[in-house]
Tab-separated table of N, CA and C in Angstrom:
chain	number	residue	atom	x	y	z
A	1	MET	N	0.773	-0.994	0.063
A	1	MET	CA	0.123	-0.141	0.128
A	1	MET	C	0.855	1.252	-0.001
A	2	LYS	N	1.885	1.216	0.515
A	2	LYS	CA	2.657	2.306	0.722
A	2	LYS	C	3.427	2.490	-0.449
A	3	LYS	N	3.752	1.496	-1.241
A	3	LYS	CA	4.265	1.729	-2.581
A	3	LYS	C	3.579	2.467	-3.543
A	4	ILE	N	2.184	1.964	-3.390
A	4	ILE	CA	0.892	2.365	-4.475
A	4	ILE	C	1.002	3.966	-4.049
A	5	LEU	N	1.038	4.081	-3.086
A	5	LEU	CA	0.603	5.621	-2.387
A	5	LEU	C	1.888	6.573	-2.870
A	6	PHE	N	3.065	6.032	-2.498
A	6	PHE	CA	4.287	6.469	-3.118
A	6	PHE	C	4.258	6.984	-4.465
A	7	LEU	N	4.040	5.637	-5.521
A	7	LEU	CA	4.155	6.017	-6.763
A	7	LEU	C	2.928	6.925	-7.411
A	8	PHE	N	1.984	6.987	-6.531
A	8	PHE	CA	0.729	7.824	-6.847
A	8	PHE	C	1.135	9.478	-6.420
A	9	LEU	N	1.893	9.486	-5.540
A	9	LEU	CA	2.395	11.196	-5.085
A	9	LEU	C	3.492	11.501	-6.245
A	10	ILE	N	4.470	10.314	-6.752
A	10	ILE	CA	5.513	10.750	-7.609
A	10	ILE	C	4.659	11.320	-8.913
A	11	TYR	N	3.904	10.394	-9.280
A	11	TYR	CA	3.017	10.610	-10.617
A	11	TYR	C	2.230	11.948	-10.674
A	12	ASN	N	1.551	12.465	-9.489
A	12	ASN	CA	0.854	13.505	-9.539
A	12	ASN	C	2.076	14.859	-9.249
A	13	THR	N	3.202	14.494	-8.811
A	13	THR	CA	4.064	15.618	-8.763
A	13	THR	C	4.794	15.702	-10.095
A	14	VAL	N	4.990	15.037	-10.814
A	14	VAL	CA	5.459	15.107	-12.364
A	14	VAL	C	4.402	15.490	-13.087
A	15	ALA	N	3.180	15.047	-12.960
A	15	ALA	CA	2.136	15.583	-13.947
A	15	ALA	C	1.957	17.115	-13.530
A	16	PHE	N	1.963	17.742	-12.170
A	16	PHE	CA	1.757	18.978	-11.977
A	16	PHE	C	2.806	19.604	-12.570
A	17	SER	N	3.944	19.512	-12.128
A	17	SER	CA	5.282	20.071	-12.742
A	17	SER	C	5.228	20.304	-14.292
A	18	GLN	N	4.788	19.431	-14.741
A	18	GLN	CA	4.485	19.635	-16.209
A	18	GLN	C	3.460	20.468	-16.706
A	19	THR	N	2.276	20.735	-15.740
A	19	THR	CA	1.480	21.577	-16.390
A	19	THR	C	1.784	22.989	-16.010
A	20	LYS	N	2.703	23.044	-14.968
A	20	LYS	CA	3.147	24.548	-14.482
A	20	LYS	C	4.240	25.235	-15.459
A	21	THR	N	4.796	24.321	-16.484
A	21	THR	CA	5.627	24.854	-17.562
A	21	THR	C	4.855	26.192	-17.861
A	22	ILE	N	5.548	27.086	-18.421
A	22	ILE	CA	5.159	28.092	-18.987
A	22	ILE	C	5.732	28.345	-20.223
A	23	THR	N	4.752	28.514	-20.954
A	23	THR	CA	5.206	28.535	-22.669
A	23	THR	C	4.690	29.700	-23.218
A	24	PHE	N	5.217	30.204	-24.220
A	24	PHE	CA	4.858	31.478	-24.864
A	24	PHE	C	4.175	30.969	-26.058
A	25	THR	N	2.556	31.077	-25.972
A	25	THR	CA	1.687	30.816	-26.876
A	25	THR	C	1.655	31.959	-28.121
A	26	GLU	N	0.831	31.344	-29.222
A	26	GLU	CA	0.625	32.090	-30.335
A	26	GLU	C	-0.430	33.485	-29.686
A	27	ASN	N	-1.162	33.268	-28.916
A	27	ASN	CA	-1.824	34.401	-28.075
A	27	ASN	C	-0.980	35.692	-27.747
A	28	ASP	N	0.465	34.830	-26.824
A	28	ASP	CA	0.974	35.816	-26.303
A	28	ASP	C	1.905	36.609	-27.418
A	29	LYS	N	2.051	35.762	-28.498
A	29	LYS	CA	2.970	36.656	-29.413
A	29	LYS	C	1.912	37.481	-30.334
A	30	THR	N	0.697	37.178	-30.400
A	30	THR	CA	0.008	38.128	-30.848
A	30	THR	C	-0.074	39.585	-29.746
A	31	GLU	N	-0.165	39.362	-28.563
A	31	GLU	CA	-0.214	40.686	-27.635
A	31	GLU	C	1.141	41.282	-27.567
A	32	VAL	N	2.249	40.554	-27.846
A	32	VAL	CA	3.587	41.120	-27.820
A	32	VAL	C	3.386	42.058	-29.485
A	33	ASP	N	3.083	41.586	-30.405
A	33	ASP	CA	3.042	42.087	-31.724
A	33	ASP	C	2.291	43.201	-31.651
A	34	THR	N	1.196	43.274	-30.802
A	34	THR	CA	0.395	44.705	-30.722
A	34	THR	C	1.187	45.503	-30.153
A	35	LEU	N	1.867	45.301	-29.155
A	35	LEU	CA	2.838	46.579	-28.551
A	35	LEU	C	3.856	47.107	-29.312
A	36	ILE	N	4.229	46.094	-30.153
A	36	ILE	CA	5.405	46.462	-31.048
A	36	ILE	C	4.790	47.242	-32.295
A	37	LYS	N	3.752	46.921	-32.823
A	37	LYS	CA	2.751	47.887	-33.611
A	37	LYS	C	2.695	49.231	-32.933
A	38	GLU	N	2.296	49.265	-31.846
A	38	GLU	CA	2.249	50.450	-31.254
A	38	GLU	C	3.490	51.304	-31.023
A	39	PHE	N	4.323	50.834	-30.637
A	39	PHE	CA	5.629	51.109	-30.715
A	39	PHE	C	6.177	51.655	-32.030
A	40	ASN	N	5.895	50.949	-33.081
A	40	ASN	CA	6.502	51.242	-34.371
A	40	ASN	C	5.917	52.657	-34.783
A	41	LYS	N	4.570	52.766	-34.604
A	41	LYS	CA	3.781	53.895	-34.972
A	41	LYS	C	4.701	55.039	-33.983
A	42	VAL	N	5.179	55.108	-32.860
A	42	VAL	CA	6.052	55.890	-32.039
A	42	VAL	C	7.154	56.146	-33.089
A	43	LEU	N	7.712	55.490	-33.393
A	43	LEU	CA	9.188	55.438	-33.992
A	43	LEU	C	8.835	56.348	-35.527
A	44	GLU	N	7.760	56.032	-36.004
A	44	GLU	CA	7.196	56.909	-37.143
A	44	GLU	C	7.282	58.091	-36.963
A	45	LYS	N	6.332	58.556	-35.791
A	45	LYS	CA	6.191	59.663	-35.308
A	45	LYS	C	7.682	60.623	-34.819
A	46	TYR	N	8.390	59.979	-34.123
A	46	TYR	CA	9.568	60.497	-33.668
A	46	TYR	C	11.093	60.347	-34.412
A	47	TYR	N	10.729	59.594	-35.506
A	47	TYR	CA	11.726	59.367	-36.618
A	47	TYR	C	11.352	59.390	-37.941
A	48	PRO	N	10.791	60.526	-38.333
A	48	PRO	CA	9.887	60.628	-39.653
A	48	PRO	C	10.949	60.355	-40.905
A	49	ASN	N	10.329	59.704	-41.866
A	49	ASN	CA	10.902	59.693	-43.128
A	49	ASN	C	12.162	58.520	-42.829
A	50	GLN	N	12.390	57.681	-42.030
A	50	GLN	CA	13.128	56.742	-41.945
A	50	GLN	C	12.525	55.292	-41.975
A	51	LYS	N	13.118	54.483	-42.531
A	51	LYS	CA	12.701	53.203	-42.629
A	51	LYS	C	12.871	52.517	-41.165
A	52	LEU	N	11.991	51.565	-41.093
A	52	LEU	CA	11.685	51.351	-39.705
A	52	LEU	C	12.752	50.610	-38.893
A	53	GLY	N	13.578	49.958	-39.625
A	53	GLY	CA	14.919	49.212	-38.967
A	53	GLY	C	15.777	50.455	-38.829
A	54	ILE	N	16.171	51.619	-39.476
A	54	ILE	CA	17.165	52.727	-39.194
A	54	ILE	C	16.123	53.337	-37.958
A	55	ALA	N	14.904	53.283	-37.950
A	55	ALA	CA	14.288	53.998	-36.694
A	55	ALA	C	14.532	53.464	-35.331
A	56	TYR	N	14.826	52.050	-35.333
A	56	TYR	CA	14.916	51.311	-34.381
A	56	TYR	C	16.334	51.622	-33.816
A	57	LYS	N	17.490	51.652	-34.755
A	57	LYS	CA	18.640	52.004	-34.610
A	57	LYS	C	18.953	53.344	-34.082
A	58	MET	N	18.334	54.244	-34.424
A	58	MET	CA	18.285	55.662	-33.920
A	58	MET	C	17.719	55.655	-32.712
A	59	PHE	N	16.662	54.989	-32.367
A	59	PHE	CA	16.122	54.901	-31.232
A	59	PHE	C	17.480	54.239	-30.204
A	60	LEU	N	17.829	53.254	-30.246
A	60	LEU	CA	18.721	52.757	-29.833
A	60	LEU	C	19.903	53.652	-29.420
A	61	SER	N	20.330	54.284	-30.265
A	61	SER	CA	21.574	55.320	-30.422
A	61	SER	C	21.204	56.096	-29.611
A	62	ASP	N	20.045	56.975	-29.624
A	62	ASP	CA	19.648	58.188	-28.850
A	62	ASP	C	19.631	57.511	-27.364
A	63	LYS	N	19.166	56.490	-27.238
A	63	LYS	CA	18.837	55.792	-25.822
A	63	LYS	C	20.621	55.723	-25.028
A	64	LYS	N	21.475	55.215	-25.960
A	64	LYS	CA	22.838	55.015	-25.535
A	64	LYS	C	23.578	56.566	-25.267
A	65	GLN	N	22.950	57.553	-26.128
A	65	GLN	CA	23.626	58.656	-25.675
A	65	GLN	C	22.743	59.508	-24.788
A	66	LYS	N	21.486	58.899	-24.525
A	66	LYS	CA	20.544	59.807	-23.268
A	66	LYS	C	20.156	60.923	-23.938
A	67	LYS	N	19.686	60.631	-25.358
A	67	LYS	CA	18.939	61.723	-26.112
A	67	LYS	C	17.660	61.396	-26.099
A	68	VAL	N	17.059	60.504	-25.901
A	68	VAL	CA	15.679	60.059	-26.417
A	68	VAL	C	14.563	61.121	-25.778
A	69	ASN	N	13.965	61.545	-26.638
A	69	ASN	CA	12.856	62.647	-26.231
A	69	ASN	C	11.976	61.896	-25.225
A	70	PRO	N	11.782	62.640	-23.926
A	70	PRO	CA	11.071	62.019	-22.915
A	70	PRO	C	9.830	62.008	-23.093
A	71	ASN	N	9.026	62.655	-23.898
A	71	ASN	CA	7.653	62.532	-24.276
A	71	ASN	C	7.350	61.037	-25.260
A	72	ILE	N	8.374	60.253	-25.542
A	72	ILE	CA	8.289	59.173	-26.378
A	72	ILE	C	7.432	57.983	-25.380
A	73	ILE	N	7.710	58.012	-24.281
A	73	ILE	CA	7.326	57.345	-23.534
A	73	ILE	C	5.551	57.534	-22.930
A	74	LYS	N	5.336	58.621	-23.316
A	74	LYS	CA	4.081	59.661	-22.934
A	74	LYS	C	2.998	59.265	-24.060
A	75	GLU	N	3.111	58.764	-25.017
A	75	GLU	CA	2.270	58.569	-26.267
A	75	GLU	C	1.071	58.013	-25.499
A	76	GLU	N	-0.211	58.405	-25.615
A	76	GLU	CA	-1.160	58.096	-25.191
A	76	GLU	C	-1.764	56.458	-25.453
A	77	ASN	N	-1.859	56.238	-26.803
A	77	ASN	CA	-2.071	55.204	-27.441
A	77	ASN	C	-1.113	54.065	-26.753
A	78	VAL	N	0.148	54.420	-26.878
A	78	VAL	CA	0.939	53.331	-26.006
A	78	VAL	C	0.837	53.075	-24.928
A	79	VAL	N	0.534	54.047	-23.961
A	79	VAL	CA	0.249	53.936	-22.549
A	79	VAL	C	-1.006	53.199	-22.272
A	80	ASN	N	-1.629	53.572	-23.095
A	80	ASN	CA	-3.257	52.487	-22.790
A	80	ASN	C	-3.195	51.208	-23.176
A	81	SER	N	-2.269	51.035	-24.606
A	81	SER	CA	-2.018	49.462	-24.698
A	81	SER	C	-1.140	48.808	-23.840
A	82	PHE	N	-0.170	49.446	-23.235
A	82	PHE	CA	0.821	49.045	-22.433
A	82	PHE	C	0.217	48.691	-21.077
A	83	LEU	N	-1.104	49.345	-20.468
A	83	LEU	CA	-1.654	49.322	-19.049
A	83	LEU	C	-2.627	48.182	-19.654
A	84	GLN	N	-3.171	48.260	-20.657
A	84	GLN	CA	-4.167	46.908	-20.717
A	84	GLN	C	-3.149	45.604	-20.748
A	85	PHE	N	-2.108	45.704	-21.485
A	85	PHE	CA	-1.175	44.119	-21.511
A	85	PHE	C	-0.695	43.967	-20.181
A	86	LYS	N	-0.749	44.962	-19.314
A	86	LYS	CA	-0.194	44.476	-17.985
A	86	LYS	C	-1.069	43.639	-17.129
A	87	LYS	N	-2.384	43.714	-17.771
A	87	LYS	CA	-3.577	42.924	-17.153
A	87	LYS	C	-3.806	41.430	-17.707
A	88	THR	N	-2.564	41.013	-18.499
A	88	THR	CA	-3.004	39.882	-19.115
A	88	THR	C	-2.049	39.008	-18.760
A	89	PRO	N	-1.762	37.709	-18.790
A	89	PRO	CA	-0.837	36.678	-18.237
A	89	PRO	C	0.120	36.857	-18.903
A	90	THR	N	0.242	37.352	-20.266
A	90	THR	CA	1.711	37.414	-21.013
A	90	THR	C	2.400	38.269	-20.289
A	91	PHE	N	2.097	39.269	-19.597
A	91	PHE	CA	2.739	40.229	-19.178
A	91	PHE	C	3.998	39.645	-18.143
A	92	TYR	N	3.628	38.428	-17.391
A	92	TYR	CA	4.507	37.969	-16.591
A	92	TYR	C	5.104	36.842	-17.166
A	93	LYS	N	5.050	36.642	-18.593
A	93	LYS	CA	5.794	36.079	-19.145
A	93	LYS	C	7.145	36.493	-19.737
A	94	ILE	N	7.141	38.032	-19.516
A	94	ILE	CA	8.091	38.722	-19.749
A	94	ILE	C	8.978	39.327	-18.566
A	95	TRP	N	7.800	39.957	-17.431
A	95	TRP	CA	8.354	40.384	-16.386
A	95	TRP	C	7.898	39.914	-15.221
A	96	LYS	N	8.935	40.016	-14.209
A	96	LYS	CA	8.711	39.256	-12.674
A	96	LYS	C	8.862	40.287	-11.895
A	97	LYS	N	7.948	40.013	-10.791
A	97	LYS	CA	7.993	40.762	-9.571
A	97	LYS	C	9.337	41.251	-8.954
A	98	ASN	N	9.833	42.538	-8.872
A	98	ASN	CA	11.004	42.811	-8.205
A	98	ASN	C	11.086	42.513	-7.185
A	99	LYS	N	11.832	41.640	-6.559
A	99	LYS	CA	12.293	41.336	-4.959
A	99	LYS	C	13.526	42.038	-4.294
A	100	GLY	N	14.135	42.848	-5.167
A	100	GLY	CA	15.024	43.546	-4.774
A	100	GLY	C	14.821	45.149	-4.595
A	101	ASN	N	15.219	46.112	-5.600
A	101	ASN	CA	15.010	47.362	-5.495
A	101	ASN	C	13.934	47.606	-5.879
A	102	VAL	N	13.080	48.191	-4.694
A	102	VAL	CA	11.762	48.642	-4.587
A	102	VAL	C	11.243	49.811	-5.692
A	103	SER	N	12.256	50.603	-6.192
A	103	SER	CA	11.707	51.821	-7.181
A	103	SER	C	11.071	51.177	-8.251
A	104	LYS	N	11.354	49.733	-8.558
A	104	LYS	CA	11.017	49.135	-9.857
A	104	LYS	C	9.926	47.962	-9.166
A	105	LYS	N	8.836	48.112	-9.617
A	105	LYS	CA	7.721	47.007	-9.192
A	105	LYS	C	8.222	45.549	-9.823
A	106	ASN	N	8.245	45.743	-11.046
A	106	ASN	CA	8.534	44.399	-12.055
A	106	ASN	C	9.912	44.697	-12.923
A	107	VAL	N	10.585	43.499	-12.904
A	107	VAL	CA	11.817	43.663	-13.923
A	107	VAL	C	11.772	42.723	-14.974
A	108	ILE	N	12.631	42.979	-16.143
A	108	ILE	CA	12.475	41.958	-17.106
A	108	ILE	C	12.765	40.727	-16.356
A	109	ASN	N	12.455	39.434	-16.925
A	109	ASN	CA	12.960	38.427	-16.517
A	109	ASN	C	13.780	37.523	-17.748
A	110	TYR	N	14.891	37.683	-17.704
A	110	TYR	CA	15.776	37.021	-18.689
A	110	TYR	C	15.878	35.416	-18.918
A	111	GLU	N	14.848	34.984	-18.119
A	111	GLU	CA	14.817	33.434	-18.039
A	111	GLU	C	13.518	33.212	-18.425
A	112	SER	N	12.495	34.426	-18.839
A	112	SER	CA	10.887	34.079	-18.818
A	112	SER	C	10.806	33.153	-20.199
A	113	ALA	N	9.477	32.867	-20.675
A	113	ALA	CA	8.984	32.133	-21.695
A	113	ALA	C	9.487	33.324	-23.005
A	114	TYR	N	8.991	34.159	-22.770
A	114	TYR	CA	9.407	35.341	-23.758
A	114	TYR	C	10.679	35.364	-24.321
A	115	TYR	N	11.623	35.429	-23.261
A	115	TYR	CA	12.904	35.185	-24.101
A	115	TYR	C	13.372	33.989	-24.460
A	116	LYS	N	13.009	33.056	-23.934
A	116	LYS	CA	13.494	31.537	-24.261
A	116	LYS	C	12.743	31.311	-25.389
A	117	ASN	N	11.327	31.650	-26.132
A	117	ASN	CA	11.141	31.714	-27.437
A	117	ASN	C	12.027	32.727	-28.360
A	118	LEU	N	12.158	33.903	-27.732
A	118	LEU	CA	13.059	34.718	-28.782
A	118	LEU	C	14.429	34.014	-29.198
A	119	ILE	N	14.932	33.346	-28.095
A	119	ILE	CA	16.064	32.579	-28.436
A	119	ILE	C	16.057	31.442	-29.365
A	120	ALA	N	14.781	30.806	-28.900
A	120	ALA	CA	14.859	29.912	-29.848
A	120	ALA	C	14.120	30.084	-31.380
A	121	ASN	N	13.769	31.193	-31.645
A	121	ASN	CA	13.461	31.410	-32.922
A	121	ASN	C	14.518	32.338	-33.689
A	122	CYS	N	15.486	32.444	-32.997
A	122	CYS	CA	16.713	33.207	-33.784
A	122	CYS	C	17.513	32.293	-34.371
A	123	LYS	N	17.450	32.764	-35.456
A	123	LYS	CA	18.307	31.829	-36.914
A	123	LYS	C	19.613	32.264	-36.892
A	124	ASN	N	20.215	33.292	-36.622
A	124	ASN	CA	21.253	33.698	-36.537
A	124	ASN	C	22.293	33.156	-35.081
A	125	LYS	N	22.909	32.155	-35.413
A	125	LYS	CA	23.931	31.873	-34.284
A	125	LYS	C	24.397	32.824	-33.389
A	126	SER	N	25.089	33.824	-34.135
A	126	SER	CA	26.095	34.728	-33.257
A	126	SER	C	25.225	35.815	-32.534
A	127	LEU	N	24.129	35.900	-33.289
A	127	LEU	CA	22.978	36.718	-32.640
A	127	LEU	C	22.358	36.129	-31.497
A	128	GLN	N	22.021	35.141	-31.786
A	128	GLN	CA	21.364	34.316	-30.513
A	128	GLN	C	22.411	33.855	-29.225
A	129	LYS	N	23.561	34.113	-29.723
A	129	LYS	CA	24.785	33.933	-28.690
A	129	LYS	C	24.881	35.057	-27.638
A	130	ILE	N	24.447	36.085	-28.541
A	130	ILE	CA	24.631	37.491	-27.824
A	130	ILE	C	23.587	37.727	-27.046
A	131	ILE	N	22.374	37.496	-27.697
A	131	ILE	CA	21.108	37.478	-26.862
A	131	ILE	C	20.989	36.539	-25.206
A	132	VAL	N	21.421	35.423	-25.817
A	132	VAL	CA	21.782	34.371	-24.300
A	132	VAL	C	22.852	35.271	-23.376
A	133	ASP	N	23.931	35.229	-23.579
A	133	ASP	CA	25.103	35.881	-22.909
A	133	ASP	C	24.589	37.219	-22.160
A	134	ASN	N	23.963	38.186	-22.809
A	134	ASN	CA	23.187	39.277	-22.294
A	134	ASN	C	22.365	38.844	-21.307
A	135	GLY	N	21.350	38.031	-21.570
A	135	GLY	CA	20.455	37.518	-20.323
A	135	GLY	C	21.307	37.047	-19.526
A	136	LYS	N	22.033	36.131	-19.740
A	136	LYS	CA	22.887	35.704	-18.243
A	136	LYS	C	23.681	36.830	-17.564
A	137	THR	N	23.993	37.636	-18.111
A	137	THR	CA	24.572	38.671	-17.512
A	137	THR	C	23.565	39.416	-16.930
A	138	CYS	N	22.353	39.634	-17.282
A	138	CYS	CA	21.318	40.210	-16.436
A	138	CYS	C	20.791	39.624	-15.224
A	139	VAL	N	20.948	38.464	-15.341
A	139	VAL	CA	20.353	37.359	-14.359
A	139	VAL	C	21.276	37.386	-13.123
A	140	ALA	N	22.646	37.354	-13.886
A	140	ALA	CA	23.770	37.210	-12.455
A	140	ALA	C	24.092	38.551	-11.940
A	141	ILE	N	23.728	39.597	-12.539
A	141	ILE	CA	23.756	40.832	-11.856
A	141	ILE	C	22.730	41.550	-11.820
A	142	ALA	N	21.712	41.453	-10.924
A	142	ALA	CA	20.433	41.845	-10.729
A	142	ALA	C	20.436	43.359	-10.995
A	143	ASP	N	20.914	44.186	-10.734
A	143	ASP	CA	20.918	45.874	-11.117
A	143	ASP	C	21.847	45.955	-12.038
A	144	PHE	N	21.891	45.123	-13.079
A	144	PHE	CA	22.643	45.471	-14.387
A	144	PHE	C	22.290	46.440	-15.048
A	145	ASN	N	23.112	47.501	-14.982
A	145	ASN	CA	22.853	48.749	-15.997
A	145	ASN	C	22.394	48.602	-17.426
A	146	PRO	N	21.327	49.212	-17.655
A	146	PRO	CA	20.616	48.724	-19.062
A	146	PRO	C	21.114	49.448	-20.113
A	147	PHE	N	22.247	50.528	-19.705
A	147	PHE	CA	22.930	51.679	-20.668
A	147	PHE	C	24.021	50.486	-21.552
A	148	ILE	N	24.612	49.320	-20.525
A	148	ILE	CA	25.704	48.917	-20.789
A	148	ILE	C	25.005	48.004	-21.877
A	149	LEU	N	24.169	47.519	-21.415
A	149	LEU	CA	23.035	46.660	-22.570
A	149	LEU	C	22.974	47.155	-24.070
A	150	VAL	N	22.562	48.633	-23.795
A	150	VAL	CA	22.277	49.313	-25.091
A	150	VAL	C	23.539	49.435	-25.917
A	151	GLU	N	24.574	49.721	-25.011
A	151	GLU	CA	26.050	49.915	-25.574
A	151	GLU	C	26.187	48.817	-26.450
A	152	ILE	N	26.165	47.428	-25.725
A	152	ILE	CA	26.460	46.034	-26.675
A	152	ILE	C	25.757	46.196	-27.671
A	153	TYR	N	24.541	46.187	-27.795
A	153	TYR	CA	23.807	46.100	-28.864
A	153	TYR	C	23.935	47.052	-30.090
A	154	VAL	N	24.159	48.302	-29.812
A	154	VAL	CA	24.476	49.420	-30.763
A	154	VAL	C	25.924	49.100	-31.702
A	155	SER	N	26.909	48.438	-30.603
A	155	SER	CA	28.171	48.012	-31.285
A	155	SER	C	28.029	46.884	-31.850
A	156	TYR	N	27.220	46.157	-31.524
A	156	TYR	CA	27.124	44.639	-32.385
A	156	TYR	C	26.353	44.604	-33.361
A	157	LEU	N	25.294	45.166	-33.250
A	157	LEU	CA	24.265	44.861	-34.434
A	157	LEU	C	24.712	45.899	-35.920
A	158	LYS	N	24.709	44.947	-36.913
A	158	LYS	CA	24.541	45.447	-38.185
A	158	LYS	C	23.172	46.280	-38.838
A	159	ASP	N	23.467	47.278	-39.511
A	159	ASP	CA	22.037	48.046	-39.979
A	159	ASP	C	20.944	47.195	-40.438
A	160	GLU	N	21.342	46.172	-41.403
A	160	GLU	CA	20.347	45.120	-41.634
A	160	GLU	C	19.635	44.144	-40.645
A	161	GLN	N	20.098	44.076	-39.477
A	161	GLN	CA	19.919	43.198	-38.354
A	161	GLN	C	18.543	43.943	-37.567
A	162	TYR	N	18.512	45.391	-37.987
A	162	TYR	CA	17.748	46.101	-37.162
A	162	TYR	C	16.223	45.941	-37.886
A	163	ASP	N	16.266	45.289	-39.078
A	163	ASP	CA	14.992	44.936	-39.997
A	163	ASP	C	14.525	43.478	-39.115
A	164	LEU	N	15.212	43.025	-38.383
A	164	LEU	CA	14.898	41.451	-37.901
A	164	LEU	C	13.787	41.581	-36.754
A	165	GLU	N	12.579	40.965	-36.904
A	165	GLU	CA	11.595	40.892	-36.150
A	165	GLU	C	11.930	40.639	-34.714
A	166	ILE	N	13.051	39.695	-34.510
A	166	ILE	CA	13.343	39.415	-33.194
A	166	ILE	C	14.251	40.433	-32.291
A	167	ILE	N	14.963	41.212	-33.430
A	167	ILE	CA	15.878	42.351	-32.849
A	167	ILE	C	14.757	43.537	-32.459
A	168	GLN	N	13.918	43.823	-33.481
A	168	GLN	CA	12.619	44.596	-33.096
A	168	GLN	C	12.176	44.318	-31.777
A	169	SER	N	11.672	43.259	-31.732
A	169	SER	CA	10.622	42.983	-30.294
A	169	SER	C	11.751	42.840	-29.280
A	170	LEU	N	12.864	42.700	-29.220
A	170	LEU	CA	13.817	42.704	-28.076
A	170	LEU	C	14.043	44.229	-27.837
A	171	ILE	N	14.197	45.011	-28.608
A	171	ILE	CA	14.590	46.349	-28.543
A	171	ILE	C	13.336	47.139	-27.904
A	172	CYS	N	12.132	46.620	-28.468
A	172	CYS	CA	10.809	47.070	-27.941
A	172	CYS	C	10.323	46.644	-26.673
A	173	ILE	N	10.616	45.878	-26.454
A	173	ILE	CA	10.222	45.293	-25.033
A	173	ILE	C	11.368	45.540	-23.976
A	174	THR	N	12.665	45.186	-24.291
A	174	THR	CA	13.731	45.327	-23.166
A	174	THR	C	13.989	47.003	-23.174
A	175	PHE	N	13.848	47.841	-24.034
A	175	PHE	CA	14.541	49.235	-24.140
A	175	PHE	C	13.447	50.130	-24.082
A	176	TYR	N	12.318	49.920	-24.429
A	176	TYR	CA	11.068	50.951	-24.467
A	176	TYR	C	10.109	50.557	-23.515
A	177	TYR	N	9.254	49.383	-23.496
A	177	TYR	CA	8.639	49.289	-22.610
A	177	TYR	C	8.958	48.648	-21.293
A	178	ASP	N	10.095	48.368	-20.911
A	178	ASP	CA	10.660	48.125	-19.757
A	178	ASP	C	10.934	49.831	-18.901
A	179	ILE	N	11.171	50.552	-20.123
A	179	ILE	CA	11.251	52.060	-19.420
A	179	ILE	C	9.776	52.460	-18.927
A	180	MET	N	8.856	52.355	-19.573
A	180	MET	CA	7.253	52.505	-19.558
A	180	MET	C	7.106	51.733	-18.377
A	181	GLU	N	7.628	50.722	-17.931
A	181	GLU	CA	7.024	49.639	-16.909
A	181	GLU	C	7.512	50.411	-15.567
A	182	GLN	N	8.435	50.750	-15.466
A	182	GLN	CA	9.101	51.979	-14.192
A	182	GLN	C	8.248	52.788	-14.005
A	183	PHE	N	7.346	53.582	-15.018
A	183	PHE	CA	6.835	54.961	-14.874
A	183	PHE	C	5.235	54.415	-14.543
A	184	SER	N	4.703	53.443	-14.948
A	184	SER	CA	3.611	53.189	-14.892
A	184	SER	C	2.911	52.545	-13.796
């Protein structure tokens, strides 16, 4: 009887842990894509007459030089979209509650379903490696300065890589919406 009970407990533990696995679904991707589309509209406004990839590069370069227009995070449509997004389960597939510095309620989770999905879908191995390495660094150093990350991406990325959906998603979430999360 004890063996049966023991096997039953092991089976239930394994079954429960498998259902607890967090995955990044098509619905999650759709919700993130909505945020990206809103950010793209902002880029069109603040970097007019630029191709989208170049606008992403200019945003990141401006962030590196600390020259980003402060109004860029106050765009009403983007703020409203982000506030709606924060009410979804997808939000916690990207951010996690901050247990350290109380000035930030939530921080990017570099071990999240979102980042795992991003890495898994990155076809360029050297680009994939830099995303993985930067994520590991941010996990190891809890209050890692985001401007160092910006510097790494600005110096590493080639112009044509800013056109990649993965890079745009990474920049949008990590360097735009994370700023917005600090102020919302």
